[in-house]
Amino acid sequence: MENKKIIQLKEPLEVAGKTLTEIEVRRSTIGDEEDAMQTAIQLKKGKNPLTVEMCLMARVTRLPYDKIRQMHGQDYAAIRATLNELNGVEAPKDDDENPMTPSVS
């Protein structure tokens, strides 16, 4: 199983005076998840699941939380998909995403 993977950003990020066009995503640990929750609590957003997830994404990419917040959806989705792949988590099926969507038969 891979431990890390590099993804290309659709929109470059400025971090510490450098322009990043790609970032490395590493597989997460349970400790990363615990630390992400603690960071979200410190931000007074511990009950917001997106904030907790964004804190986790900051840990596994080594990007500042504020830079994660500035990302556009396509790049953030690529990080999420890559992390899921590295962790061996299957992406939800379209039907699972919204239980209110009627199934087509």
Coordinates of C-alpha atoms in Angstrom, one line a residue, residues 26-39 52 55-56 59-60:
R26 CA 0.2 11.2 2.9
R27 CA -1.8 8.4 4.4
S28 CA -3.4 9.5 7.7
T29 CA -3.1 7.9 11.1
I30 CA -5.6 7.7 14.0
G31 CA -3.4 10.3 15.7
D32 CA -3.8 12.6 12.8
E33 CA -7.6 12.4 13.2
E34 CA -7.4 13.0 16.9
D35 CA -5.1 16.0 16.4
A36 CA -7.4 17.3 13.7
M37 CA -10.3 17.2 16.1
Q38 CA -8.3 19.0 18.8
T39 CA -7.3 21.7 16.3
V52 CA -12.4 18.8 11.4
C55 CA -7.8 20.2 9.8
L56 CA -7.0 16.6 8.8
R59 CA -2.0 17.7 8.5
V60 CA -1.7 15.1 5.7

